Tab-separated table of C-alpha atoms in Angstrom:
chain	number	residue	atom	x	y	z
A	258	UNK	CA	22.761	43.099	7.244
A	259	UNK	CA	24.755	40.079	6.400
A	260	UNK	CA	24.166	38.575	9.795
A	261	UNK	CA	20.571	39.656	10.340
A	262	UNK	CA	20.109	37.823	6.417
A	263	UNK	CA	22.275	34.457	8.628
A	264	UNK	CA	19.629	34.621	11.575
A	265	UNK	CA	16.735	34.609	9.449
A	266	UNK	CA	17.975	31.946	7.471
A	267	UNK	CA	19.126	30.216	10.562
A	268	UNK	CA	15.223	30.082	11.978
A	269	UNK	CA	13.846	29.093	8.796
A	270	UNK	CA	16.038	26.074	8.862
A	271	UNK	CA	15.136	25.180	12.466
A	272	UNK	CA	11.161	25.758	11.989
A	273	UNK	CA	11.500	23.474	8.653
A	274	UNK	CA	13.424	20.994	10.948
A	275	UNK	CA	11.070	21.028	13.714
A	276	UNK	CA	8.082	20.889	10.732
A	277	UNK	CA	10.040	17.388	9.784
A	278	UNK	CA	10.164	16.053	12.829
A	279	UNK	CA	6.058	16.613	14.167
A	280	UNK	CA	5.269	15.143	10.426
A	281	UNK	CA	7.718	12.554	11.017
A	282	UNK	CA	6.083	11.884	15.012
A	283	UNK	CA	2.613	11.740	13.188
A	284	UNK	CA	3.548	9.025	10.661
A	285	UNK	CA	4.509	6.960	13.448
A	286	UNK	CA	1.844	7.880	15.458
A	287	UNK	CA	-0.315	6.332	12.904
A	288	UNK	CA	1.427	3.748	11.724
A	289	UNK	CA	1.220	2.526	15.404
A	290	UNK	CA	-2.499	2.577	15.204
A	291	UNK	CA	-2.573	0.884	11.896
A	292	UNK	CA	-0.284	-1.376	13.360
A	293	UNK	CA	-2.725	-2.423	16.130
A	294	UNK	CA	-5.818	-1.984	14.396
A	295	UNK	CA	-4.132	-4.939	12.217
A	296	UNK	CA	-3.249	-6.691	15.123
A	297	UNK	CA	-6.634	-7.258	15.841
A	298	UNK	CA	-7.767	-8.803	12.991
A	299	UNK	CA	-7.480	-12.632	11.935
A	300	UNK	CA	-9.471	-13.244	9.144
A	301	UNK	CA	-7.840	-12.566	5.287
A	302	UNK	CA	-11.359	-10.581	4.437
A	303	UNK	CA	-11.545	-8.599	7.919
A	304	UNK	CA	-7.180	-7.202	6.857
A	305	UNK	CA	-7.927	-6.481	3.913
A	306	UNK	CA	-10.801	-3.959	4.600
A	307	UNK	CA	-8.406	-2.778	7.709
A	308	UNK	CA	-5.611	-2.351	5.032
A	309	UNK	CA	-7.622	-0.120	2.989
A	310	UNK	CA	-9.276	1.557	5.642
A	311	UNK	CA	-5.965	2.385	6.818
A	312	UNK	CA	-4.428	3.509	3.468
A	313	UNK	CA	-7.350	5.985	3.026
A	314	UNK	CA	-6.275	7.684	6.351
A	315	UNK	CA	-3.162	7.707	6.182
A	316	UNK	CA	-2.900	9.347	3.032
A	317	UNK	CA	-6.427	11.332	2.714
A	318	UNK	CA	-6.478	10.033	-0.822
A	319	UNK	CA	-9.242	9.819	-3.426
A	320	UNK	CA	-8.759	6.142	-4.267
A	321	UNK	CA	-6.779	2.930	-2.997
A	322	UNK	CA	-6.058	-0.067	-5.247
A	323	UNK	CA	-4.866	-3.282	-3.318
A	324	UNK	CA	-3.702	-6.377	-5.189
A	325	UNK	CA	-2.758	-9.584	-4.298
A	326	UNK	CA	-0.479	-11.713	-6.687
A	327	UNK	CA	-0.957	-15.622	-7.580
A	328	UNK	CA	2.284	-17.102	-7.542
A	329	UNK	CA	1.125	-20.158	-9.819
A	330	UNK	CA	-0.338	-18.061	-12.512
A	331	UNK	CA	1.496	-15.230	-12.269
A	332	UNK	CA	-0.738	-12.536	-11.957
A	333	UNK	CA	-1.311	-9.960	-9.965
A	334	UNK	CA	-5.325	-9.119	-9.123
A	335	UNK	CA	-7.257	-6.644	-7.511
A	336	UNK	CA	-8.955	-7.771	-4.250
A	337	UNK	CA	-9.936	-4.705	-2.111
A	338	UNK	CA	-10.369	-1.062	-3.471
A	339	UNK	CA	-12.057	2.081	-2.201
A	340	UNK	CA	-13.181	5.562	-3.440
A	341	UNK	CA	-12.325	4.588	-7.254
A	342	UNK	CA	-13.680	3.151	-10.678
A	343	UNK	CA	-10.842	0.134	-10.664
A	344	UNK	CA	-13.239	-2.732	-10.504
A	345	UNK	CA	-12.465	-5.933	-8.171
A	346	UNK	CA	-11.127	-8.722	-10.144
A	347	UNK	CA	-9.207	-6.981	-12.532
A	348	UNK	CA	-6.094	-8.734	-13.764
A	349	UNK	CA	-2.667	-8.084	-14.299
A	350	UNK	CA	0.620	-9.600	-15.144
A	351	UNK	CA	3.776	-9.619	-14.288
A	352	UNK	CA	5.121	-5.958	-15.525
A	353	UNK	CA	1.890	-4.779	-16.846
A	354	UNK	CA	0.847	-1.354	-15.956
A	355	UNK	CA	2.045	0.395	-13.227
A	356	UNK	CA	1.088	-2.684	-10.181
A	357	UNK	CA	2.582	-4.934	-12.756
A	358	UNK	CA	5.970	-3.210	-12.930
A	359	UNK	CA	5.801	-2.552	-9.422
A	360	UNK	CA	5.630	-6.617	-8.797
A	361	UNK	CA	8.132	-7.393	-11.434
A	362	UNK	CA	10.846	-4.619	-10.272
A	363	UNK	CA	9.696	-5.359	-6.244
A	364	UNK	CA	10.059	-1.309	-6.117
A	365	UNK	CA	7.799	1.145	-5.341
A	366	UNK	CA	7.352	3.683	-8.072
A	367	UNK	CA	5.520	7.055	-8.687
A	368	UNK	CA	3.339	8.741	-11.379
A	369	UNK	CA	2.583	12.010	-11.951
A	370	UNK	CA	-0.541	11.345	-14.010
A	371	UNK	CA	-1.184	7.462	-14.822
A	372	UNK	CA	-3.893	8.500	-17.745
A	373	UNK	CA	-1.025	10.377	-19.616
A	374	UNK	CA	2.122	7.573	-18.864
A	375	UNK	CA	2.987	5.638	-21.610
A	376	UNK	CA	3.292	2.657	-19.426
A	377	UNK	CA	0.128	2.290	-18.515
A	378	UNK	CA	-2.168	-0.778	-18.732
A	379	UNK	CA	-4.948	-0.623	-21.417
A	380	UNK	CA	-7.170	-2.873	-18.696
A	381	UNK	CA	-7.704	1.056	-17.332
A	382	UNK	CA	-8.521	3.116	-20.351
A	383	UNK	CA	-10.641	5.739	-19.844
A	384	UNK	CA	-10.534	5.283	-15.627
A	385	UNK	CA	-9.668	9.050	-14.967
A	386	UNK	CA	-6.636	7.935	-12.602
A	387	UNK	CA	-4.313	11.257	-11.951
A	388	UNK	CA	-1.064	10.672	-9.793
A	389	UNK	CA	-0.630	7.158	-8.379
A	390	UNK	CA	1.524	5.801	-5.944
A	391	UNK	CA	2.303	2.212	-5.680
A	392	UNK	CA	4.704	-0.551	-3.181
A	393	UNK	CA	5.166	-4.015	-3.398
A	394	UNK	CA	3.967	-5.745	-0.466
A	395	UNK	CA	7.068	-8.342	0.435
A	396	UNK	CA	7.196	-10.901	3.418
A	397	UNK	CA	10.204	-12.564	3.841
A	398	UNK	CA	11.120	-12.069	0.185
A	399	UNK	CA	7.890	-13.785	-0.904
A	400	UNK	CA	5.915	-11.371	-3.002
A	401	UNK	CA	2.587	-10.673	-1.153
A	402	UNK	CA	0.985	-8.077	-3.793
A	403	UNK	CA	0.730	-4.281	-4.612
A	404	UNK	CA	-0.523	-1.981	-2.235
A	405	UNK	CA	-1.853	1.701	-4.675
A	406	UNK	CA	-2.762	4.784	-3.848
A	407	UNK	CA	-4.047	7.465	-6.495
A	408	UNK	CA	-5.595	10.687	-7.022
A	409	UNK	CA	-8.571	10.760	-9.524
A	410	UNK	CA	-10.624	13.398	-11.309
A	411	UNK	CA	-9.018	17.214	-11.502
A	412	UNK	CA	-6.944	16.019	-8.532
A	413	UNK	CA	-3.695	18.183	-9.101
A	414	UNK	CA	-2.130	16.083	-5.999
A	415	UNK	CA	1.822	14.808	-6.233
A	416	UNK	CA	2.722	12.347	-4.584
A	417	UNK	CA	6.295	13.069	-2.652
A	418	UNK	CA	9.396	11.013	-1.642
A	419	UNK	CA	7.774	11.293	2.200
A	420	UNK	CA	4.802	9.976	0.593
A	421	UNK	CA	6.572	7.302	-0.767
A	422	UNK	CA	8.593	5.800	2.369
A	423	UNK	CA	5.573	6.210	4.472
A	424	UNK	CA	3.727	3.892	1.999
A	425	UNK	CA	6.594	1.419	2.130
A	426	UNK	CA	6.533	0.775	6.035
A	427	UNK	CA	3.036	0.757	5.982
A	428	UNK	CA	3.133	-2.100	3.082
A	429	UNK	CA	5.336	-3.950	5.287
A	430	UNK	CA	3.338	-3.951	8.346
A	431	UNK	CA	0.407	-4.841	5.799
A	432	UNK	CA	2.188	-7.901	3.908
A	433	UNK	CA	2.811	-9.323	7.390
A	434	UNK	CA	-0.966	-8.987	8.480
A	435	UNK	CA	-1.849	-10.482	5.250
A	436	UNK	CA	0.378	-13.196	5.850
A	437	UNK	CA	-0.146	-14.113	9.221
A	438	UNK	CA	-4.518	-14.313	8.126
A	439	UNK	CA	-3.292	-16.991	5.771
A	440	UNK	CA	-1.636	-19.057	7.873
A	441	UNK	CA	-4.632	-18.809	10.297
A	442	UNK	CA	-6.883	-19.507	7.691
A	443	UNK	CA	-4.568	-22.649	6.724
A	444	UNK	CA	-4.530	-23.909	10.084
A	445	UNK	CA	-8.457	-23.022	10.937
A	446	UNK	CA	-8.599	-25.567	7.556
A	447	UNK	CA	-6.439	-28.335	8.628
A	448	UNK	CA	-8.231	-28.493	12.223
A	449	UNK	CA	-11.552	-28.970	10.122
A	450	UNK	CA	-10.246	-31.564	7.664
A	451	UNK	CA	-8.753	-33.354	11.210
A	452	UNK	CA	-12.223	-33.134	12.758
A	453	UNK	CA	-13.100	-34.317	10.220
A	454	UNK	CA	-11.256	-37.462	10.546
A	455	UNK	CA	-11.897	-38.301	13.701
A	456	UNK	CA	-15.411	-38.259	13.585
A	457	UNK	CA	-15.361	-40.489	10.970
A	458	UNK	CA	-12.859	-42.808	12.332
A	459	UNK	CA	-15.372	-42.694	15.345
């Protein structure tokens, strides 16, 4: 009996190994076609979208939250969302709410239900946000912004560990994108002001 019980357990273990490593071979599966998809796309507005786009498929979540943060005024504000009530423009700052913390502490952190946490930001009273789950997008140790994904409604999703670190390489292949749309757009504006220039100088 003992080593029939050893057996069994034995092929549990392997099937929950073999689980780990097809979930494992799908996250990188699609975080190689995020990865391209992001590739593709130079202008700040056009990564954004792709971001989110993304995000939602990646996670097959009921909202997505993405903020970028002003260095100079030292906020944090939301630029792209999907599936939620958060509206565009809303403002936070430095180690308010949940994006806020997230920012400050450059961690990525997890809620079980954001309308009952004590920490939350009164900017998103009454939003019926459930579990959240939110990174700091970093690029070369320059804070980028906070990348969220949440659960609304009667939602009685958790978000997991696996959940987590998938989030995190995806935020990383995100703040470069974001990045790298900057410095195009900086350069596309430089070329223009030089044009400029010249044809006056002409």
């Amino acid at each position: 009996v003992i080593g029939t019980t050893g057996y069994s357990h034995d092929i549990t273990e392997r099937k929950r190994a073999e689980d780990e490593i097809h979930r494992r071979a799908d996250e990188l599966t699609a975080l190689y076609e995020s990865s391209q998809t992001l590739a593709g796309k130079i202008s700040l507005d056009d990564v954004l979208q792709a971001i989110t786009e993304s995000a939602l498929s990646l996670f097959d979540t009921t909202g997505i939250g993405l903020y970028l943060y002003d260095p100079a005024a030292r906020i944090l504000e939301v630029k792209m969302a999907a599936h939620t009530t958060i509206p565009l423009g809303t403002r936070l700052s430095l180690g308010e709410g949940l994006a806020g913390k997230v920012a400050q502490t450059r961690r990525a952190m997890r809620i079980d239900d954001y309308a009952a946490w004590e920490g939350r930001s009164p900017k998103y009273e009454g939003i019926p946000v459930r579990a959240t789950l939110e990174t700091p997008l970093i690029y070369q140790d320059e804070l980028i912004g906070v990348l969220a994904v949440h659960e609304t409604g009667g939602s009685q999703r958790k978000f997991t560990e696996a959940d987590e670190r998938l989030l995190s390489l995806f935020a990383a292949q995100s703040a470069a994108a974001i990045q790298n749309a900057r410095l195009f757009e900086d350069l596309r504006l430089r070329l223009a002001e030089m044009e400029s220039l010249q044809a006056v100088a002409s």
